[in-house]
Coordinates of C-alpha atoms and ligand atoms in Angstrom, one line a residue:
X29 CA 2.5 23.6 -25.4
X30 CA 0.2 26.2 -27.0
X31 CA -1.6 28.6 -24.7
X32 CA -5.3 27.8 -25.4
X33 CA -8.6 27.0 -23.9
X34 CA -9.8 23.6 -25.2
X35 CA -13.1 22.2 -23.8
X36 CA -12.2 18.7 -22.6
X37 CA -15.9 17.7 -22.9
X38 CA -15.8 18.3 -26.6
X39 CA -12.2 18.6 -27.6
X40 CA -13.0 21.9 -29.2
X41 CA -10.4 24.7 -29.2
X42 CA -12.3 27.8 -27.9
X43 CA -9.6 30.5 -27.6
X44 CA -5.9 30.7 -28.3
X45 CA -3.3 33.3 -27.0
X46 CA 0.0 34.4 -28.3
X47 CA 2.7 34.0 -25.6
X48 CA 4.1 37.2 -24.2
X49 CA 7.4 38.5 -25.7
X50 CA 10.5 38.8 -23.5
X51 CA 10.0 42.6 -23.5
X52 CA 6.5 42.2 -22.2
X53 CA 7.7 39.8 -19.5
X54 CA 10.4 42.2 -18.5
X55 CA 7.9 45.1 -18.3
X56 CA 5.7 42.9 -16.0
X57 CA 8.6 42.1 -13.7
X58 CA 9.4 45.8 -13.5
X59 CA 5.8 46.6 -12.6
X60 CA 5.9 43.8 -9.9
X61 CA 9.1 45.3 -8.5
X62 CA 7.6 48.7 -8.4
X63 CA 4.4 47.4 -6.9
X64 CA 6.4 45.7 -4.2
X65 CA 7.9 49.0 -3.1
X66 CA 4.4 50.5 -3.2
X67 CA 3.1 47.8 -1.0
X68 CA 5.8 48.5 1.5
X69 CA 4.0 51.7 2.3
X70 CA 0.7 50.0 2.9
X71 CA -0.6 48.6 6.2
X72 CA -1.8 45.1 6.9
X73 CA -5.2 46.5 7.5
X74 CA -5.2 48.1 4.0
X75 CA -4.1 44.9 2.3
X76 CA -6.7 43.0 4.3
X77 CA -9.4 45.3 3.0
X78 CA -8.3 44.5 -0.6
X79 CA -8.3 40.8 0.2
X80 CA -11.8 41.0 1.6
X81 CA -12.8 42.9 -1.6
X82 CA -11.4 40.0 -3.6
X83 CA -13.5 37.5 -1.5
X84 CA -16.6 39.6 -2.2
X85 CA -15.9 39.6 -5.9
X86 CA -15.3 35.9 -5.9
X87 CA -18.6 35.3 -4.1
X88 CA -20.5 37.6 -6.4
X89 CA -19.0 36.1 -9.5
X90 CA -19.1 32.5 -8.4
X91 CA -21.2 30.9 -11.0
X92 CA -19.7 32.5 -14.1
X93 CA -16.2 31.9 -12.8
X94 CA -17.1 28.3 -12.1
X95 CA -18.4 27.9 -15.6
X96 CA -15.1 29.2 -16.9
X97 CA -13.2 26.6 -15.0
X98 CA -15.4 23.8 -16.1
X99 CA -15.1 24.8 -19.7
X100 CA -11.3 25.0 -19.5
X101 CA -10.5 21.8 -17.6
X102 CA -13.6 19.7 -17.2
X103 CA -14.2 19.7 -13.5
X104 CA -17.9 19.4 -12.6
X105 CA -19.7 22.7 -12.2
X106 CA -20.6 21.8 -8.6
X107 CA -16.9 21.2 -7.8
X108 CA -16.0 24.4 -9.6
X109 CA -18.5 26.5 -7.5
X110 CA -17.2 24.9 -4.3
X111 CA -13.6 25.9 -5.4
X112 CA -14.6 29.5 -5.9
X113 CA -16.2 29.6 -2.4
X114 CA -13.1 28.0 -0.9
X115 CA -10.9 30.7 -2.5
X116 CA -13.1 33.4 -1.0
X117 CA -12.8 31.7 2.4
X118 CA -9.0 31.7 2.2
X119 CA -9.0 35.4 1.4
X120 CA -11.1 36.1 4.4
X121 CA -9.0 33.8 6.6
X122 CA -5.7 35.6 5.7
X123 CA -7.3 39.0 6.0
X124 CA -8.4 38.2 9.5
X125 CA -5.3 36.3 10.7
X126 CA -2.5 38.2 9.1
X127 CA -2.2 40.7 11.9
X128 CA -1.3 38.0 14.4
X129 CA 0.7 35.9 11.8
X130 CA 2.9 38.9 10.9
X131 CA 3.2 40.4 14.4
X132 CA 6.6 40.8 15.9
X133 CA 7.4 37.7 17.9
X134 CA 9.2 38.5 21.2
X135 CA 12.1 36.3 22.2
X136 CA 13.6 35.7 25.7
X137 CA 15.7 39.0 25.8
X138 CA 17.5 37.9 29.0
X139 CA 18.8 34.7 27.5
X140 CA 20.3 36.6 24.5
X141 CA 21.7 39.5 26.6
X142 CA 19.4 42.1 25.0
X143 CA 17.2 44.8 26.3
X144 CA 14.7 43.5 23.7
X145 CA 14.8 40.8 21.1
X146 CA 12.2 39.7 18.6
X147 CA 11.5 38.2 15.2
X148 CA 10.0 40.4 12.5
X149 CA 8.3 38.9 9.4
X150 CA 8.9 41.0 6.3
X151 CA 8.0 40.4 2.6
X152 CA 10.9 39.6 0.2
X153 CA 9.6 40.9 -3.2
X154 CA 8.2 39.5 -6.4
X155 CA 7.6 35.8 -6.2
X156 CA 7.1 33.6 -9.3
X157 CA 4.2 31.1 -9.0
X158 CA 4.2 28.2 -11.6
X159 CA 0.8 26.5 -11.2
X160 CA -1.1 23.5 -12.5
X161 CA -4.5 23.4 -14.1
X162 CA -6.3 20.9 -11.8
X163 CA -7.6 23.5 -9.3
X164 CA -7.1 26.6 -11.5
X165 CA -8.2 29.1 -8.9
X166 CA -7.4 27.3 -5.6
X167 CA -3.8 26.4 -6.4
X168 CA -3.1 30.0 -7.1
X169 CA -5.1 31.4 -4.3
X170 CA -3.3 29.4 -1.6
X171 CA -0.1 31.1 -2.7
X172 CA -1.5 34.5 -3.6
X173 CA -3.7 35.3 -0.5
X174 CA -0.9 34.9 2.1
X175 CA 1.8 36.3 -0.2
X176 CA -0.1 39.5 -1.0
X177 CA -1.1 39.9 2.6
X178 CA 2.5 39.7 3.7
X179 CA 3.3 42.4 1.2
X180 CA 4.9 40.4 -1.6
X181 CA 3.9 40.6 -5.2
X182 CA 3.0 37.7 -7.5
X183 CA 4.0 36.7 -11.0
X184 CA 1.8 33.9 -12.2
X185 CA 2.8 31.5 -14.9
X186 CA -0.2 29.3 -15.0
X187 CA -0.6 26.0 -16.9
X188 CA -1.0 26.6 -20.6
X189 CA -4.5 25.1 -20.8
X190 CA -6.1 27.5 -18.3
X191 CA -5.3 31.0 -19.7
X192 CA -8.7 32.4 -19.0
X193 CA -8.6 31.4 -15.3
X194 CA -5.1 32.9 -15.2
X195 CA -6.3 36.2 -16.6
X196 CA -9.3 36.3 -14.3
X197 CA -7.1 36.1 -11.3
X198 CA -5.0 39.1 -12.4
X199 CA -8.2 41.0 -13.0
X200 CA -9.6 40.0 -9.7
X201 CA -6.8 41.4 -7.6
X202 CA -6.7 44.6 -9.6
X203 CA -10.4 45.2 -9.2
X204 CA -10.1 44.3 -5.5
X205 CA -7.8 47.3 -5.1
X206 CA -4.3 45.9 -5.1
X207 CA -1.9 48.3 -6.9
X208 CA -1.1 47.7 -10.6
X209 CA 1.6 45.1 -10.9
X210 CA 0.9 43.5 -7.4
X211 CA -0.4 40.4 -9.1
X212 CA 0.4 39.7 -12.8
X213 CA -0.4 36.9 -15.1
X214 CA 2.4 36.0 -17.5
X215 CA 1.1 34.2 -20.5
X216 CA 4.2 32.2 -21.3
X217 CA 5.1 28.6 -21.8
X218 CA 7.3 26.6 -19.4
X219 CA 10.5 27.4 -21.5
X220 CA 10.2 31.0 -20.3
X221 CA 10.6 30.1 -16.6
X222 CA 14.4 29.9 -16.6
X223 CA 14.7 33.5 -17.9
X224 CA 12.1 34.8 -15.4
X225 CA 13.5 33.1 -12.4
X226 CA 17.0 34.3 -13.3
X227 CA 15.9 37.9 -13.2
X228 CA 17.4 39.4 -10.0
X229 CA 14.2 41.3 -9.3
X230 CA 12.4 37.9 -8.9
X231 CA 13.2 36.8 -5.4
X232 CA 11.7 33.3 -5.1
X233 CA 9.5 30.7 -6.7
X234 CA 6.7 28.4 -5.8
X235 CA 5.6 25.5 -8.0
X236 CA 2.8 23.1 -7.9
X237 CA 3.0 20.4 -10.5
X238 CA 4.9 17.3 -11.6
X239 CA 8.2 16.0 -10.4
X240 CA 9.8 16.9 -13.7
X241 CA 8.8 20.5 -13.5
X242 CA 9.8 20.6 -9.8
X243 CA 13.3 19.3 -10.6
X244 CA 13.6 21.9 -13.3
X245 CA 12.6 24.8 -11.1
X246 CA 14.8 23.6 -8.3
X247 CA 17.8 23.4 -10.6
X248 CA 17.3 27.0 -11.8
X249 CA 16.6 28.2 -8.3
X250 CA 19.7 26.4 -7.0
X251 CA 21.9 28.1 -9.6
X252 CA 20.4 31.5 -8.8
X253 CA 20.3 30.9 -5.0
X254 CA 16.6 31.5 -4.7
X255 CA 14.2 30.1 -2.3
X256 CA 11.6 27.6 -3.6
X257 CA 8.5 25.9 -2.3
X258 CA 7.6 22.7 -4.3
X259 CA 4.2 21.0 -4.1
X260 CA 4.6 17.9 -6.4
X261 CA 2.7 14.7 -7.1
X262 CA 1.5 12.1 -4.8
X263 CA 0.2 8.5 -4.7
X264 CA -1.7 8.7 -1.4
X265 CA -2.4 5.5 0.5
X266 CA -5.8 4.9 1.9
X267 CA -5.5 2.1 4.5
X268 CA -8.5 0.2 5.7
X269 CA -8.1 -1.9 8.9
X270 CA -10.5 -4.5 10.3
X271 CA -12.1 -2.2 12.9
X272 CA -13.1 0.4 10.3
X273 CA -16.6 1.4 9.4
X274 CA -16.5 -0.3 6.0
X275 CA -19.6 1.4 4.5
X276 CA -18.3 4.9 5.4
X277 CA -14.8 4.0 4.3
X278 CA -16.0 2.8 0.9
X279 CA -18.2 5.9 0.5
X280 CA -15.3 8.3 1.3
X281 CA -12.8 6.2 -0.7
X282 CA -15.0 6.7 -3.8
X283 CA -15.1 10.5 -3.3
X284 CA -11.4 10.6 -2.4
X285 CA -10.4 8.8 -5.6
X286 CA -12.8 10.5 -8.0
X287 CA -12.9 14.1 -6.7
X288 CA -11.9 16.5 -9.5
X289 CA -12.4 13.7 -12.0
X290 CA -9.5 11.8 -10.3
X291 CA -7.0 14.6 -10.9
X292 CA -6.0 15.8 -7.5
X293 CA -2.5 15.5 -6.0
X294 CA -4.1 14.5 -2.7
X295 CA -6.6 12.1 -4.1
X296 CA -6.4 8.7 -2.5
X297 CA -4.8 6.5 -5.2
X298 CA -3.7 3.2 -3.5
X299 CA -6.3 1.4 -1.4
X300 CA -4.5 -0.8 1.1
X301 CA -6.9 -3.2 2.8
X302 CA -6.5 -5.7 5.6
X303 CA -7.2 -9.2 4.3
X304 CA -9.9 -9.7 7.0
X305 CA -12.1 -7.1 5.4
X306 CA -10.6 -7.0 1.9
X307 CA -13.4 -8.8 0.1
X308 CA -16.2 -6.9 1.8
X309 CA -14.5 -3.6 1.2
X310 CA -13.6 -4.4 -2.4
X311 CA -17.3 -5.2 -3.1
X312 CA -18.7 -2.1 -1.5
X313 CA -16.0 0.1 -3.1
X314 CA -16.3 -1.4 -6.6
X315 CA -20.1 -1.1 -6.5
X316 CA -19.8 2.6 -5.6
X317 CA -17.1 3.3 -8.2
X318 CA -19.1 1.6 -10.9
X319 CA -22.3 3.5 -9.9
X320 CA -20.8 6.9 -10.5
X321 CA -22.3 9.0 -13.3
X322 CA -19.8 10.0 -15.9
X323 CA -20.8 12.8 -18.2
X324 CA -21.2 16.4 -19.1
X325 CA -19.5 18.3 -16.3
X326 CA -22.1 21.1 -16.5
X327 CA -24.9 18.6 -15.6
X328 CA -25.9 18.7 -11.9
X329 CA -26.2 14.9 -11.9
X330 CA -22.6 14.2 -13.1
X331 CA -20.1 12.8 -10.6
X332 CA -17.1 12.5 -13.0
X333 CA -16.4 14.7 -16.0
X334 CA -13.7 14.4 -18.6
X335 CA -10.0 14.4 -18.0
X336 CA -8.4 17.8 -18.7
X337 CA -6.3 16.7 -21.7
X338 CA -6.2 13.9 -24.2
X339 CA -2.6 13.3 -23.3
X340 CA -3.5 12.9 -19.7
X341 CA -6.2 10.4 -20.6
X342 CA -3.8 8.4 -22.8
X343 CA -1.4 8.2 -19.9
X344 CA -4.0 6.9 -17.4
X345 CA -5.1 4.3 -19.9
X346 CA -1.5 3.2 -20.6
X347 CA -1.0 2.7 -16.9
X348 CA -4.1 0.5 -16.6
X349 CA -3.1 -1.5 -19.7
X350 CA 0.4 -2.0 -18.4
X351 CA -1.1 -3.5 -15.2
X352 CA -3.5 -5.7 -17.0
X353 CA -0.9 -6.9 -19.5
X354 CA 1.2 -7.9 -16.5
X355 CA -1.6 -9.9 -14.8
X356 CA -3.7 -7.4 -12.8
X357 CA -7.5 -7.8 -12.6
X358 CA -9.9 -5.0 -13.5
X359 CA -13.0 -5.0 -11.1
X360 CA -14.8 -2.2 -13.0
X361 CA -14.0 0.3 -15.8
X362 CA -10.7 0.1 -17.6
X363 CA -12.2 0.6 -21.1
X364 CA -11.5 3.7 -23.2
X365 CA -14.9 5.1 -24.2
X366 CA -15.6 6.2 -27.8
X367 CA -17.1 9.5 -28.7
X368 CA -16.2 13.1 -28.1
X369 CA -14.5 14.4 -24.9
X370 CA -11.7 12.9 -22.8
X371 CA -13.8 10.8 -20.5
X372 CA -12.4 7.8 -18.6
X373 CA -14.6 5.5 -16.5
X374 CA -14.1 5.1 -12.7
X375 CA -11.9 2.0 -12.6
X376 CA -10.7 -0.4 -9.9
X377 CA -7.7 -2.6 -10.5
X378 CA -6.4 -5.3 -8.1
X379 CA -3.7 -8.0 -8.0
X380 CA -1.1 -5.3 -8.5
X381 CA 2.6 -6.3 -8.4
X382 CA 5.8 -4.1 -8.0
X383 CA 6.8 -4.5 -11.6
X384 CA 3.5 -2.7 -12.7
X385 CA 3.5 1.1 -13.2
X386 CA 0.5 1.4 -11.0
X387 CA 2.3 0.0 -8.0
X388 CA 4.5 3.1 -7.7
X389 CA 3.5 5.8 -10.1
X390 CA 0.9 8.4 -9.6
X391 CA -2.3 7.8 -11.6
X392 CA -3.9 11.1 -12.5
X393 CA -7.5 10.0 -13.2
X394 CA -10.3 8.1 -11.6
X395 CA -8.4 4.8 -11.3
X396 CA -8.0 3.0 -7.9
X397 CA -5.4 0.4 -7.1
X398 CA -6.5 -2.2 -4.5
X399 CA -3.8 -3.9 -2.4
X400 CA -4.4 -6.7 0.0
X401 CA -2.2 -6.8 3.2
X402 CA -2.2 -9.2 6.2
X403 CA -0.9 -7.0 9.0
X404 CA -0.4 -3.4 10.2
X405 CA 3.3 -3.7 9.4
X406 CA 2.6 -4.8 5.9
X407 CA 0.1 -2.0 5.5
X408 CA 2.8 0.6 6.5
X409 CA 5.3 -1.0 4.2
X410 CA 3.1 -0.8 1.2
X411 CA 1.8 2.7 2.1
X412 CA 5.3 4.0 2.4
X413 CA 6.5 2.0 -0.6
X414 CA 6.6 4.7 -3.2
X415 CA 8.9 7.7 -3.5
X416 CA 6.0 10.1 -2.8
X417 CA 4.9 11.4 0.6
X418 CA 2.1 14.0 0.2
X419 CA -1.1 12.9 1.9
X420 CA -2.2 9.7 3.6
X421 CA -5.4 8.2 5.0
X422 CA -6.0 5.4 7.5
X423 CA -9.3 4.0 8.7
X424 CA -9.4 2.3 12.1
X425 CA -11.4 2.8 15.3
X426 CA -8.6 1.4 17.4
X427 CA -7.0 4.4 19.3
X428 CA -3.6 2.7 19.6
X429 CA -3.6 2.0 15.9
X430 CA -4.6 5.6 15.1
X431 CA -1.5 6.8 17.1
X432 CA 0.7 4.4 15.3
X433 CA -0.5 5.5 11.8
X434 CA -0.1 9.2 12.7
X435 CA 3.6 8.5 13.4
X436 CA 4.4 5.8 10.9
X437 CA 2.9 7.1 7.7
X438 CA 5.7 8.9 5.9
X439 CA 3.7 11.8 4.4
X440 CA 3.0 15.5 4.8
X441 CA -0.3 14.8 6.4
X442 CA -2.3 11.9 7.9
X443 CA -6.1 12.0 7.9
X444 CA -7.6 9.3 10.1
X445 CA -11.2 8.2 9.4
X446 CA -11.6 11.0 6.8
X447 CA -10.5 12.3 3.4
X448 CA -7.4 14.3 2.9
X449 CA -8.2 17.8 2.1
X450 CA -6.6 21.3 2.5
X451 CA -7.8 24.0 4.9
X452 CA -6.3 27.5 5.2
X453 CA -5.9 26.8 8.9
X454 CA -3.6 23.7 8.4
X455 CA -0.2 23.5 6.8
X456 CA -0.1 21.7 3.5
X457 CA 2.8 20.0 1.7
X458 CA 4.8 16.9 1.2
X459 CA 8.0 15.0 2.0
X460 CA 10.3 13.0 -0.3
X461 CA 9.5 13.4 -4.0
X462 CA 6.2 15.2 -3.2
X463 CA 8.2 18.3 -2.6
X464 CA 9.2 20.6 0.3
X465 CA 8.0 23.7 2.1
X466 CA 4.5 24.3 3.2
X467 CA 1.5 26.3 2.0
X468 CA -1.4 27.6 4.0
X469 CA -1.6 28.4 7.8
X470 CA 1.0 30.8 9.2
X471 CA 3.8 28.6 8.0
X472 CA 2.7 29.1 4.3
X473 CA 2.7 32.8 4.7
X474 CA 6.2 32.8 6.3
X475 CA 7.8 30.7 3.5
X476 CA 8.1 34.0 1.5
X477 CA 9.0 36.2 4.4
X478 CA 12.4 37.4 5.6
X479 CA 12.3 36.0 9.1
X480 CA 14.4 38.8 10.6
X481 CA 16.0 38.7 14.0
X482 CA 16.1 42.0 15.7
X483 CA 18.3 42.4 18.8
X484 CA 18.4 45.6 20.8
X485 CA 21.1 46.2 23.4
X486 CA 22.9 48.9 25.3
X487 CA 25.9 49.1 22.9
X488 CA 28.2 46.7 24.7
X489 CA 29.6 43.5 23.2
X490 CA 28.0 40.3 24.6
X491 CA 30.1 37.9 26.7
X492 CA 30.3 35.4 23.7
X493 CA 31.5 38.0 21.2
X494 CA 34.9 37.3 19.7
X495 CA 34.8 33.6 20.8
X496 CA 31.9 32.7 18.5
X497 CA 30.3 35.5 16.6
X498 CA 28.8 34.1 13.4
Ligands
NAP503 P1 3.1 20.0 -14.9 O1 3.3 19.5 -16.2 O2 4.3 19.9 -14.0 O3 2.6 21.5 -15.0 C1 2.5 22.3 -13.9 C2 3.0 23.7 -14.2 O4 4.4 23.6 -14.4 C3 2.4 24.3 -15.5 O5 2.3 25.7 -15.3 C4 3.5 23.9 -16.5 O6 3.5 24.8 -17.6 C5 4.8 24.1 -15.7 N1 5.9 23.3 -16.2 C6 5.9 22.1 -16.8 N2 7.1 21.7 -17.1 C7 8.0 22.7 -16.6 C8 9.4 22.8 -16.6 N3 10.2 21.9 -17.1 N4 9.9 24.0 -16.1 C9 9.1 24.9 -15.6 N5 7.7 24.8 -15.6 C10 7.2 23.7 -16.1 O7 2.0 19.3 -14.1 P2 0.7 18.7 -14.6 O8 0.9 17.3 -15.1 O9 0.0 19.6 -15.6 O10 -0.2 18.7 -13.3 C11 -0.4 17.5 -12.5 C12 0.8 17.3 -11.5 O11 0.7 18.3 -10.5 C13 0.5 16.0 -10.8 O12 1.7 15.3 -10.6 C14 -0.1 16.4 -9.5 O13 0.0 15.5 -8.4 C15 0.7 17.7 -9.2 N6 0.0 18.5 -8.3 C16 0.5 18.7 -7.0 C17 -0.2 19.4 -6.1 C18 0.3 19.6 -4.7 O14 -0.2 20.5 -4.0 N7 1.3 18.9 -4.2 C19 -1.4 20.0 -6.4 C20 -1.9 19.8 -7.7 C21 -1.2 19.1 -8.6 P3 2.8 24.4 -19.0 O15 1.4 24.1 -18.7 O16 3.0 25.5 -19.9 O17 3.5 23.1 -19.5

């Protein structure tokens, strides 16, 4: 894929970049390694000040940065501004919380025959981040803020269609005060990832993206014995039970499906509705979906902008056509618009069957699949019936049912009577083919830490020594 900015609202190529040479990449890795040693001599408070400075820059530059994102990948300007604000908040959160997240954690010294025993969290070195285009700033920030605070350095290989956002991030951290090389953007295609991750100076990798890319990184990392965190796709269920507030559920379902023009890993994608309320919910939901305004993402009145790439739009339409050809019904949308830009209408499809792609695949656009179920058990079976397990939603006012959903939904998160979203305070990640490891919260910061056990004794061997000492 060429490295270029192409405006999805017009299809116009605005800027192209030559990929970096192997020599340039090697020099960047060297700088990241040197910066890691330099960060070793800094305090948490110092790094926190740099992160606060990054937050201040983000806030001051919010509108122009948002415009850049909208131009590169088509999200609405309003959503882009909110994304910048969220990134600033994450920087502030980690700057404030890192001292307690990285503090030595005392263990029960008596139980381990020590004078003192504790866990120390230490950075591991340069980490490669392979990132997607759908939240060009946020996806990177949720790795970068905790990683830099912990004292790691970052090498960003961003998606090839958001090079300007990628370069902005490198510039942001440099201007905020982090040492040269602490955060570097590598303008390279995905074919360069193997070589970069094989470099002994690169200690780990995090990838947010598709299953295909995840498998590829995991293979390389396995060969090189390096730690990875993988945040992959999802086809989140949104279950509606008879006790739910249907108006609110339909309103939130519409936002949950169409946020970011339908291109979010944690967008609700499969709407699983109890038969007692199916028709009422379907009508309310379809009316809302059909009523969304599709158009120029820079217009304040636009709800849904274009999809990020023409290839992505073709794929979404092919999934809808596959379902229709096999007998599904379209309740709204489903037609490819003519004209410039990669627009796709909010679409609701029902009467889905297991042989249709939409039954089990992720649909990365504003297209909802509507499933009718007749019991709690069937709802769980359909909800857990894909190989994904990222987010999940259930709508019920019955406390017993809420408890059951929290346990039975096989996903990295369960949001009850609300929309799945990410917060710096809460761990984020998936199970099954949605990946492994966690971002955000203290857990996200510790994914790229050496969790070091420190045991201080009097010099004698413990009673277990010799018998079992590994
Ligand atoms: P993608 O093709 O996997 O691209 C993501 C990143 O991986 C890009 O930087 C891409 O580089 C790189 N890449 C692609 N193939 C690779 C390979 N074989 N080896 C190494 N790197 C490779 O993903 P996408 O289709 O653009 O993005 C959408 C996917 O990301 C969806 O499945 C979505 O659900 C998932 N996603 C997950 C989360 C989460 O947190 N779980 C969040 C957002 C998105 P190039 O651009 O140069 O190809």
